[in-house]
mmCIF file of C-alpha atoms in Angstrom:
data_model
loop_
_atom_site.group_PDB
_atom_site.id
_atom_site.type_symbol
_atom_site.label_atom_id
_atom_site.label_comp_id
_atom_site.label_asym_id
_atom_site.label_seq_id
_atom_site.Cartn_x
_atom_site.Cartn_y
_atom_site.Cartn_z
ATOM 1 C CA MET A 1 0.000 0.000 0.000
ATOM 2 C CA ARG A 2 2.920 2.284 0.528
ATOM 3 C CA PHE A 3 3.523 2.222 -3.246
ATOM 4 C CA MET A 4 0.055 3.572 -3.996
ATOM 5 C CA HIS A 5 0.671 6.590 -1.801
ATOM 6 C CA ALA A 6 4.057 7.336 -3.452
ATOM 7 C CA VAL A 7 2.631 7.511 -7.008
ATOM 8 C CA ASN A 8 0.386 10.390 -8.037
ATOM 9 C CA TYR A 9 -2.044 10.544 -10.945
ATOM 10 C CA LYS A 10 0.271 12.691 -13.134
ATOM 11 C CA GLN A 11 2.897 9.949 -13.136
ATOM 12 C CA VAL A 12 0.311 7.321 -14.069
ATOM 13 C CA ILE A 13 -1.042 9.457 -16.917
ATOM 14 C CA GLY A 14 2.510 10.111 -18.147
ATOM 15 C CA PHE A 15 3.312 6.399 -18.087
ATOM 16 C CA ILE A 16 0.144 5.583 -20.047
ATOM 17 C CA ALA A 17 0.886 8.300 -22.619
ATOM 18 C CA VAL A 18 4.473 7.123 -23.188
ATOM 19 C CA SER A 19 3.369 3.488 -23.390
ATOM 20 C CA THR A 20 0.730 4.371 -25.985
ATOM 21 C CA LEU A 21 3.285 6.243 -28.124
ATOM 22 C CA VAL A 22 5.778 3.364 -27.990
ATOM 23 C CA LEU A 23 3.075 0.844 -28.902
ATOM 24 C CA GLY A 24 1.861 3.019 -31.807
ATOM 25 C CA ALA A 25 5.383 3.471 -33.179
ATOM 26 C CA THR A 26 6.006 -0.268 -32.993
ATOM 27 C CA LEU A 27 2.784 -1.076 -34.824
ATOM 28 C CA MET A 28 3.524 1.479 -37.554
ATOM 29 C CA ARG A 29 7.028 0.096 -38.070
ATOM 30 C CA ASN A 30 5.671 -3.445 -38.373
ATOM 31 C CA GLN A 31 3.059 -2.269 -40.866
ATOM 32 C CA GLU A 32 5.738 -0.606 -43.043
ATOM 33 C CA ASP A 33 7.751 -3.815 -43.078
ATOM 34 C CA THR A 34 4.779 -5.751 -44.454
ATOM 35 C CA LYS A 35 4.566 -3.478 -47.531
ATOM 36 C CA ALA A 36 7.589 -5.187 -49.036
ATOM 37 C CA PRO A 37 6.612 -8.229 -51.106
ATOM 38 C CA SER A 38 7.871 -11.751 -50.615
ATOM 39 C CA ALA A 39 11.409 -12.738 -51.581
ATOM 40 C CA ASP A 40 10.116 -14.523 -54.708
ATOM 41 C CA VAL A 41 8.378 -11.389 -55.968
ATOM 42 C CA GLN A 42 11.442 -9.281 -55.215
ATOM 43 C CA ALA A 43 13.617 -11.720 -57.177
ATOM 44 C CA LEU A 44 11.274 -11.471 -60.183
ATOM 45 C CA ASP A 45 11.232 -7.677 -59.890
ATOM 46 C CA ALA A 46 15.053 -7.659 -59.863
ATOM 47 C CA LYS A 47 15.155 -9.764 -63.046
ATOM 48 C CA LEU A 48 12.613 -7.543 -64.787
ATOM 49 C CA LEU A 49 14.486 -4.373 -63.862
ATOM 50 C CA ASN A 50 17.699 -5.890 -65.171
ATOM 51 C CA ASP A 51 15.939 -6.783 -68.457
ATOM 52 C CA LEU A 52 14.536 -3.253 -68.732
ATOM 53 C CA LYS A 53 18.084 -1.837 -68.804
ATOM 54 C CA GLN A 54 18.432 -3.149 -72.370
ATOM 55 C CA GLN A 55 14.885 -2.548 -73.623
ATOM 56 C CA GLU A 56 13.516 0.445 -75.487
ATOM 57 C CA LEU A 57 11.908 3.130 -73.327
ATOM 58 C CA GLN A 58 9.369 5.795 -74.073
ATOM 59 C CA ILE A 59 9.736 8.974 -72.042
ATOM 60 C CA ASP A 60 6.768 11.223 -71.330
ATOM 61 C CA PRO A 61 7.209 14.818 -72.582
ATOM 62 C CA LYS A 62 7.372 16.423 -69.129
ATOM 63 C CA THR A 63 10.101 14.021 -68.015
ATOM 64 C CA ALA A 64 12.022 14.484 -71.275
ATOM 65 C CA GLU A 65 11.950 18.255 -70.771
ATOM 66 C CA LEU A 66 13.233 17.927 -67.191
ATOM 67 C CA MET A 67 15.989 15.573 -68.320
ATOM 68 C CA ALA A 68 17.129 18.055 -70.971
ATOM 69 C CA THR A 69 16.998 20.970 -68.530
ATOM 70 C CA HIS A 70 19.098 19.145 -65.922
ATOM 71 C CA HIS A 71 21.446 17.524 -68.470
ATOM 72 C CA ILE A 72 20.429 13.963 -67.553
ATOM 73 C CA SER A 73 20.587 11.213 -70.148
ATOM 74 C CA GLU A 74 18.418 8.140 -70.428
ATOM 75 C CA ASN A 75 21.469 6.030 -69.568
ATOM 76 C CA ASP A 76 21.921 7.978 -66.330
ATOM 77 C CA LEU A 77 18.443 6.903 -65.249
ATOM 78 C CA ARG A 78 18.947 3.335 -66.491
ATOM 79 C CA THR A 79 21.768 2.897 -63.973
ATOM 80 C CA LEU A 80 19.089 3.106 -61.250
ATOM 81 C CA PHE A 81 17.087 0.170 -62.664
ATOM 82 C CA ASP A 82 18.046 -2.031 -59.741
ATOM 83 C CA ILE A 83 16.137 -3.677 -56.905
ATOM 84 C CA ASP A 84 18.148 -1.604 -54.403
ATOM 85 C CA HIS A 85 16.599 1.596 -55.773
ATOM 86 C CA LEU A 86 13.028 0.292 -55.812
ATOM 87 C CA ASN A 87 10.684 1.946 -53.312
ATOM 88 C CA TYR A 88 7.793 -0.421 -52.677
ATOM 89 C CA GLY A 89 6.291 2.037 -50.193
ATOM 90 C CA LYS A 90 5.518 4.490 -53.000
ATOM 91 C CA CYS A 91 4.014 2.080 -55.491
ATOM 92 C CA GLU A 92 0.660 3.022 -56.904
ATOM 93 C CA ALA A 93 -2.142 1.070 -55.291
ATOM 94 C CA GLY A 94 -3.057 -1.995 -57.331
ATOM 95 C CA ASN A 95 -0.296 -1.352 -59.855
ATOM 96 C CA CYS A 96 2.795 -2.698 -58.169
ATOM 97 C CA HIS A 97 5.089 -5.577 -59.069
ATOM 98 C CA TYR A 98 5.689 -6.522 -62.670
ATOM 99 C CA THR A 99 4.003 -3.433 -64.125
ATOM 100 C CA SER A 100 4.884 -0.191 -62.372
ATOM 101 C CA TYR A 101 7.800 0.732 -60.158
ATOM 102 C CA THR A 102 8.837 3.785 -58.195
ATOM 103 C CA ILE A 103 12.598 4.185 -58.401
ATOM 104 C CA GLU A 104 14.634 6.513 -56.200
ATOM 105 C CA GLY A 105 18.356 7.068 -56.153
ATOM 106 C CA LYS A 106 21.338 9.302 -56.578
ATOM 107 C CA LEU A 107 22.842 9.845 -60.021
ATOM 108 C CA ASP A 108 26.568 9.997 -60.715
ATOM 109 C CA ASN A 109 26.352 13.807 -60.825
ATOM 110 C CA GLY A 110 24.985 13.845 -57.256
ATOM 111 C CA LYS A 111 21.368 14.676 -58.073
ATOM 112 C CA GLU A 112 18.759 12.678 -56.161
ATOM 113 C CA VAL A 113 15.859 11.668 -58.383
ATOM 114 C CA MET A 114 12.607 9.754 -58.206
ATOM 115 C CA PHE A 115 10.635 8.485 -61.191
ATOM 116 C CA LYS A 116 8.067 5.909 -62.253
ATOM 117 C CA LEU A 117 8.908 3.077 -64.602
ATOM 118 C CA ASP A 118 6.011 1.248 -66.245
ATOM 119 C CA SER A 119 6.491 -1.970 -68.166
ATOM 120 C CA GLY A 120 3.977 -3.944 -70.148
ATOM 121 C CA GLU A 121 2.807 -5.228 -73.485
ATOM 122 C CA ASP A 122 2.212 -1.690 -74.756
ATOM 123 C CA GLY A 123 5.851 -0.735 -74.123
ATOM 124 C CA ASN A 124 7.952 0.667 -71.338
ATOM 125 C CA MET A 125 7.360 4.191 -70.088
ATOM 126 C CA LEU A 126 9.552 6.408 -67.936
ATOM 127 C CA ARG A 127 7.479 9.164 -66.303
ATOM 128 C CA ASP A 128 6.978 11.507 -63.331
ATOM 129 C CA LEU A 129 10.618 12.485 -62.845
ATOM 130 C CA THR A 130 11.212 14.597 -59.728
ATOM 131 C CA PHE A 131 14.295 15.884 -57.941
ATOM 132 C CA HIS A 132 14.904 15.847 -54.193
#
């Protein structure tokens, strides 16, 4: 009973608040980890990205204009076609794996870029280039 008299309500409320924050952060971290696909899917994505390095690409006009403005070649962006630069967390809902990828990375000139790479029967499209 001595313990109950030594603890006041502010300490209990503080403990509950901190516990809730820690639990929430843990749950959010676990949820982010589940966004990544299975190892089999990642292996297939890696193979497809490697194949796309040699395939013909179409570039949307806005992206082509940005590339010209910033003196970036298509080959500069092709160097980022690697599983290590794939951001599964930014995939478009329902359009991830095998068809559309969000790629982020740093070019040889030091510029950090992000773009979408779509692949499919209609061709391969590089679009939505942005700089960080």
